[in-house]
Every structure is written in C-alpha cells, then in structure tokens.
Amino acid sequence: ATGVLPTESRVHHLTPRPHRGMCRLHARGRQIVLINPCRHGKVAVLRLCVDCSCAAREQLATTGMFHIMDPSHYQVDETLRDGRPVVVRAIHGKDQQEILAAYHELDSHSIYLRFFAARGEPTAAELHDWTEVDFASLVRLILCLAEPNGERIIGGASYALLVPANPAAGAEISFLIEEDFQGQGLATMLLQHLVCIARSAGITHFVAETLIENRSMVSVFAGSGLPMKRWLEDGVVRIRLDLTA
C-alpha cells in the first residue's frame, strides 16, 4: 500500500525509480513514494515521519531524495520562464480572499472554458468548496507569485476521485491559468505535480473534459508524455491519461 507510515516505523531500503522522478521507501512490507527534487524543483515541504536505517539514510543522500509527501502541506518552488520565482502549493481555507481576487482577474472567456458556461460572482459556498478540501478524494494546488502587497494566485489545478476511496477508478483533473500567464507552460507544470501526488496515492489514470475550442489544454495533455486516449463526445473532447506506464 502507498501512504504515510507512523513515526515508529522504520525504513529498511529504497528503490529508486528515476524514470518517474521518484523512489520508494520499504518498511515492514509497506511502501512510500518520495519525490525526486532534481526533476520537480526544490521540494520544500515534504514531511519526514519515519525513522530511516543507516543504509536508507545513505541512499537518501545519494539519490537526492527528500521527505515523505503530505499533499495537504505540498509546497514546491518553481520558476517562470522570465525568471520570476513562484510557488506551487496546496490550497487552504485561509486562501478564500486570494482566490476571489484571482477570479476577478479572469476574463469571461477563460471562465467559460473552465466551467463550460458563463458565471457570475462566486458564492460564499463556492469559495468554501474551492478552498476547503480533504486532500484525499480531492486535491487542489495553486500557483502563487510573490508581490509587494502579498501573494498573488495566478493559476490552479485539481483532481477529484471518480469513486470515493477508490483511486484505481481514476480521477478527474481540471486547470485554470490567468490570461497574463498563459503560454508559459504553467498548466504543464501543475500537471506534473498532480501526477506525482496521484501516483503516490495509487491513482491509475486521469480523465478530463475540455471544449473543442480549448486547443491549448488538449496540447498540454498531448505533450505530457503520458499515454493518452482522446475522443469526441457530445461536442466535448474527452481525455484519458494513463499514470501506470
């Protein structure tokens, strides 16, 4: 099983999986997936909650692996193409005002492409649902840019299990990037982080729906390097990405 071991557990050895940018911890027959920061930037908030054996510690140092991933505290430093630093992190309830400010920055077309319909001001209930997530059946990441007046949210991505408590049934993904930052590979960046979290949770595949006119989103999926199936149904492009390959 994949998950987080209690603090009294002991790690015996690691199995590097460089083609996925991960390795696995082995402890008493259970496994933990770790992220390789060499592939996904500096992993800043990954929780160490196991007592590693000496051999495992040496492997951690040799492979550059950090700590066990806790999706609810996920935070990774990244860089925009223009050199500005950004942070990919888990969303939290305290982010409601920043999420509302980010929504106000979107134009109507971006909102239409994301929600498949025109929308007005988010309700208090919607803001709550967007920011209060359990990081089990629903994982939501936001992309934040530091500004003089504080943190600015410039994008986000999420996945939701198709069947509660059944990661093998897959998860649906969605993305939204502010117009001023589109075309910089940010959706691809967020997808990579979602893939890492999903694989560690045992999710076998992603599904997505996008409008035919949203060619840029289809290109993100096609360029992900993941095995992809695509078909048209009821005027909507449906996507399936395999995470097990």
Coordinates of C-alpha atoms in Angstrom, one line a residue:
A1 CA 0.0 0.0 0.0
T2 CA 1.1 3.6 -0.6
G3 CA 0.7 6.0 2.2
V4 CA 2.4 7.6 5.2
L5 CA 4.0 5.4 7.8
P6 CA 3.6 6.3 11.5
T7 CA 6.7 7.7 13.3
E8 CA 7.6 4.5 14.9
S9 CA 8.0 2.7 11.6
R10 CA 11.5 2.1 10.3
V11 CA 12.7 2.3 6.7
H12 CA 14.9 -0.6 5.6
H13 CA 15.8 0.4 2.0
L14 CA 14.9 2.4 -1.0
T15 CA 14.1 1.5 -4.6
P16 CA 14.9 4.4 -7.0
R17 CA 12.5 4.9 -9.9
P18 CA 14.3 7.7 -11.9
H19 CA 12.1 7.4 -15.0
R20 CA 9.2 8.6 -12.8
G21 CA 11.3 11.1 -10.8
M22 CA 10.5 9.1 -7.6
C23 CA 11.8 6.4 -5.4
R24 CA 10.0 4.0 -3.0
L25 CA 10.7 3.5 0.7
H26 CA 10.3 0.0 2.0
A27 CA 9.3 -0.5 5.6
R28 CA 7.8 -3.7 7.0
G29 CA 6.3 -4.6 3.7
R30 CA 4.7 -1.2 3.0
Q31 CA 5.9 1.4 0.6
I32 CA 6.1 5.2 0.5
V33 CA 6.6 7.2 -2.7
L34 CA 9.1 10.1 -2.5
I35 CA 9.6 12.9 -5.0
N36 CA 13.0 13.5 -6.7
P37 CA 13.6 17.2 -6.3
C38 CA 16.1 17.1 -9.2
R39 CA 13.2 16.6 -11.6
H40 CA 10.5 18.8 -9.9
G41 CA 12.5 21.6 -8.4
K42 CA 13.3 22.0 -4.8
V43 CA 10.8 20.2 -2.7
A44 CA 10.3 22.5 0.3
V45 CA 7.5 20.9 2.3
L46 CA 7.6 17.1 2.4
R47 CA 7.2 15.5 5.8
L48 CA 9.7 13.2 7.4
C49 CA 7.7 10.8 9.6
V50 CA 9.8 7.6 9.6
D51 CA 13.0 6.5 11.3
C52 CA 15.4 5.6 8.5
S53 CA 18.0 2.9 8.9
C54 CA 21.6 3.9 8.2
A55 CA 21.5 2.2 4.8
A56 CA 18.3 4.1 3.9
R57 CA 19.8 7.4 5.0
E58 CA 22.8 6.8 2.8
Q59 CA 20.5 6.1 -0.1
L60 CA 18.5 9.2 0.6
A61 CA 21.7 11.3 0.5
T62 CA 23.0 9.5 -2.6
T63 CA 19.7 9.7 -4.7
G64 CA 18.9 13.3 -3.5
M65 CA 15.5 12.2 -2.1
F66 CA 13.8 14.3 0.5
H67 CA 10.9 13.5 2.8
I68 CA 7.6 11.8 2.6
M69 CA 5.0 13.7 0.7
D70 CA 2.0 15.1 2.6
P71 CA -0.4 16.5 -0.1
S72 CA -2.1 18.9 2.4
H73 CA 1.3 20.6 3.0
Y74 CA 2.6 20.3 -0.5
Q75 CA 4.8 23.2 -1.5
V76 CA 7.4 23.4 -4.2
D77 CA 9.5 26.3 -5.5
E78 CA 9.4 26.8 -9.3
T79 CA 10.5 29.5 -11.8
L80 CA 8.6 31.3 -14.5
R81 CA 10.2 31.5 -18.0
D82 CA 11.0 35.1 -17.3
G83 CA 13.0 34.1 -14.2
R84 CA 10.4 35.1 -11.5
P85 CA 10.1 32.6 -8.6
V86 CA 6.7 31.1 -8.0
V87 CA 5.4 28.5 -5.5
V88 CA 3.1 25.5 -6.2
R89 CA 1.3 24.7 -3.0
A90 CA -1.7 23.1 -1.5
I91 CA -4.8 25.4 -1.2
H92 CA -6.2 26.1 2.3
G93 CA -9.2 27.7 3.8
K94 CA -7.3 30.9 4.5
D95 CA -6.9 31.4 0.7
Q96 CA -10.5 32.5 0.1
Q97 CA -9.9 36.2 -0.4
E98 CA -6.9 35.5 -2.6
I99 CA -8.9 33.0 -4.7
L100 CA -11.7 35.6 -5.1
A101 CA -9.1 38.2 -6.2
A102 CA -7.7 35.8 -8.7
Y103 CA -11.2 35.0 -10.0
H104 CA -11.8 38.8 -10.6
E105 CA -8.6 38.9 -12.7
L106 CA -10.0 36.3 -15.2
D107 CA -11.8 37.4 -18.3
S108 CA -15.2 35.9 -19.3
H109 CA -13.7 33.6 -22.0
S110 CA -11.3 31.9 -19.5
I111 CA -14.2 31.4 -17.1
Y112 CA -16.3 29.9 -19.9
L113 CA -13.5 27.5 -21.0
R114 CA -13.1 26.3 -17.4
F115 CA -16.7 26.0 -16.4
F116 CA -18.3 25.4 -19.8
A117 CA -20.7 28.3 -19.1
A118 CA -20.8 31.9 -18.2
R119 CA -20.6 32.6 -14.4
G120 CA -21.1 35.5 -12.1
E121 CA -19.7 36.3 -8.7
P122 CA -18.7 33.1 -6.7
T123 CA -21.0 32.5 -3.7
A124 CA -19.7 32.0 -0.2
A125 CA -20.5 28.3 -0.5
E126 CA -18.4 28.0 -3.7
L127 CA -15.4 29.8 -2.2
H128 CA -15.6 27.4 0.7
D129 CA -15.8 24.4 -1.6
W130 CA -12.9 25.6 -3.6
T131 CA -10.6 26.1 -0.7
E132 CA -11.6 23.6 1.9
V133 CA -10.5 20.2 0.5
D134 CA -9.7 16.9 2.2
F135 CA -6.6 16.1 0.1
A136 CA -7.8 12.5 -0.2
S137 CA -10.8 12.5 -2.5
L138 CA -9.9 16.0 -3.7
V139 CA -6.5 17.6 -4.2
R140 CA -6.2 21.2 -5.2
L141 CA -2.9 23.0 -5.9
I142 CA -2.5 26.7 -6.5
L143 CA 0.4 28.6 -8.3
C144 CA 1.4 31.7 -6.4
L145 CA 3.6 34.7 -7.3
A146 CA 5.1 36.9 -4.6
E147 CA 4.2 40.6 -5.0
P148 CA 4.9 43.6 -2.8
N149 CA 1.4 43.5 -1.3
G150 CA 1.5 39.8 -0.7
E151 CA 0.9 36.5 -2.6
R152 CA -1.0 36.5 -5.9
I153 CA -2.6 33.4 -7.2
I154 CA -2.1 33.1 -10.9
G155 CA -3.3 29.6 -11.6
G156 CA -4.5 26.3 -10.1
A157 CA -5.2 22.7 -10.8
S158 CA -7.0 19.9 -9.0
Y159 CA -8.0 16.3 -9.2
A160 CA -11.1 14.6 -7.8
L161 CA -11.5 10.9 -7.4
L162 CA -14.2 9.5 -9.7
V163 CA -15.2 7.0 -7.0
P164 CA -14.7 7.9 -3.3
A165 CA -11.9 5.9 -1.6
N166 CA -11.2 4.1 -4.8
P167 CA -8.1 5.5 -6.5
A168 CA -7.9 2.7 -9.0
A169 CA -11.1 4.1 -10.6
G170 CA -9.2 7.2 -11.6
A171 CA -9.6 10.9 -11.0
E172 CA -10.8 13.9 -13.0
I173 CA -8.4 16.8 -13.4
S174 CA -9.0 20.5 -14.2
F175 CA -6.8 23.6 -14.7
L176 CA -7.1 27.3 -14.8
I177 CA -4.3 29.8 -15.6
E178 CA -4.7 33.6 -15.5
E179 CA -4.6 35.1 -19.1
D180 CA -1.4 37.2 -18.4
F181 CA 0.5 34.0 -17.6
Q182 CA -0.9 31.6 -20.3
G183 CA 1.5 30.1 -22.8
Q184 CA 4.3 29.8 -20.2
G185 CA 4.0 26.1 -19.6
L186 CA 2.2 26.6 -16.2
A187 CA -0.5 24.1 -16.9
T188 CA 2.1 21.5 -17.8
M189 CA 4.0 22.4 -14.6
L190 CA 0.9 21.9 -12.5
L191 CA 0.0 18.6 -14.3
Q192 CA 3.5 17.2 -13.4
H193 CA 2.9 18.0 -9.7
L194 CA -0.6 16.4 -9.8
V195 CA 0.8 13.3 -11.4
C196 CA 3.4 12.9 -8.6
I197 CA 0.7 13.3 -5.9
A198 CA -1.7 11.0 -7.7
R199 CA 0.8 8.2 -8.3
S200 CA 1.7 8.3 -4.6
A201 CA -2.0 7.9 -3.8
G202 CA -2.3 4.9 -6.1
I203 CA -4.4 6.7 -8.8
T204 CA -4.1 4.8 -12.0
H205 CA -5.4 7.3 -14.5
F206 CA -6.7 10.8 -15.1
V207 CA -9.7 11.9 -17.1
A208 CA -10.6 15.3 -18.3
E209 CA -13.2 17.1 -20.4
T210 CA -12.5 20.2 -22.4
L211 CA -14.3 22.2 -25.1
I212 CA -13.2 21.7 -28.7
E213 CA -12.0 25.3 -28.9
N214 CA -9.7 24.9 -26.0
R215 CA -6.8 23.6 -28.1
S216 CA -4.1 24.7 -25.8
M217 CA -5.4 22.5 -23.0
V218 CA -5.5 19.5 -25.3
S219 CA -1.9 20.3 -26.3
V220 CA -0.9 20.2 -22.6
F221 CA -2.3 16.7 -22.3
A222 CA -0.8 15.5 -25.6
G223 CA 2.6 16.9 -24.6
S224 CA 2.6 15.4 -21.1
G225 CA 4.5 12.3 -22.1
L226 CA 1.7 10.1 -20.6
P227 CA -0.1 7.5 -22.7
M228 CA -3.3 9.3 -23.9
K229 CA -6.6 8.4 -25.4
R230 CA -8.8 11.2 -26.8
W231 CA -12.3 11.1 -28.2
L232 CA -15.1 13.5 -29.0
E233 CA -18.5 13.1 -27.3
D234 CA -21.4 15.5 -27.3
G235 CA -19.2 18.3 -28.5
V236 CA -16.7 17.8 -25.7
V237 CA -13.2 16.5 -26.0
R238 CA -12.7 13.7 -23.5
I239 CA -9.2 12.7 -22.4
R240 CA -7.7 9.8 -20.5
L241 CA -4.1 9.8 -19.3
D242 CA -2.5 6.6 -18.0
L243 CA -0.4 7.0 -14.9
T244 CA 0.8 3.4 -14.7
A245 CA 3.1 3.4 -17.7

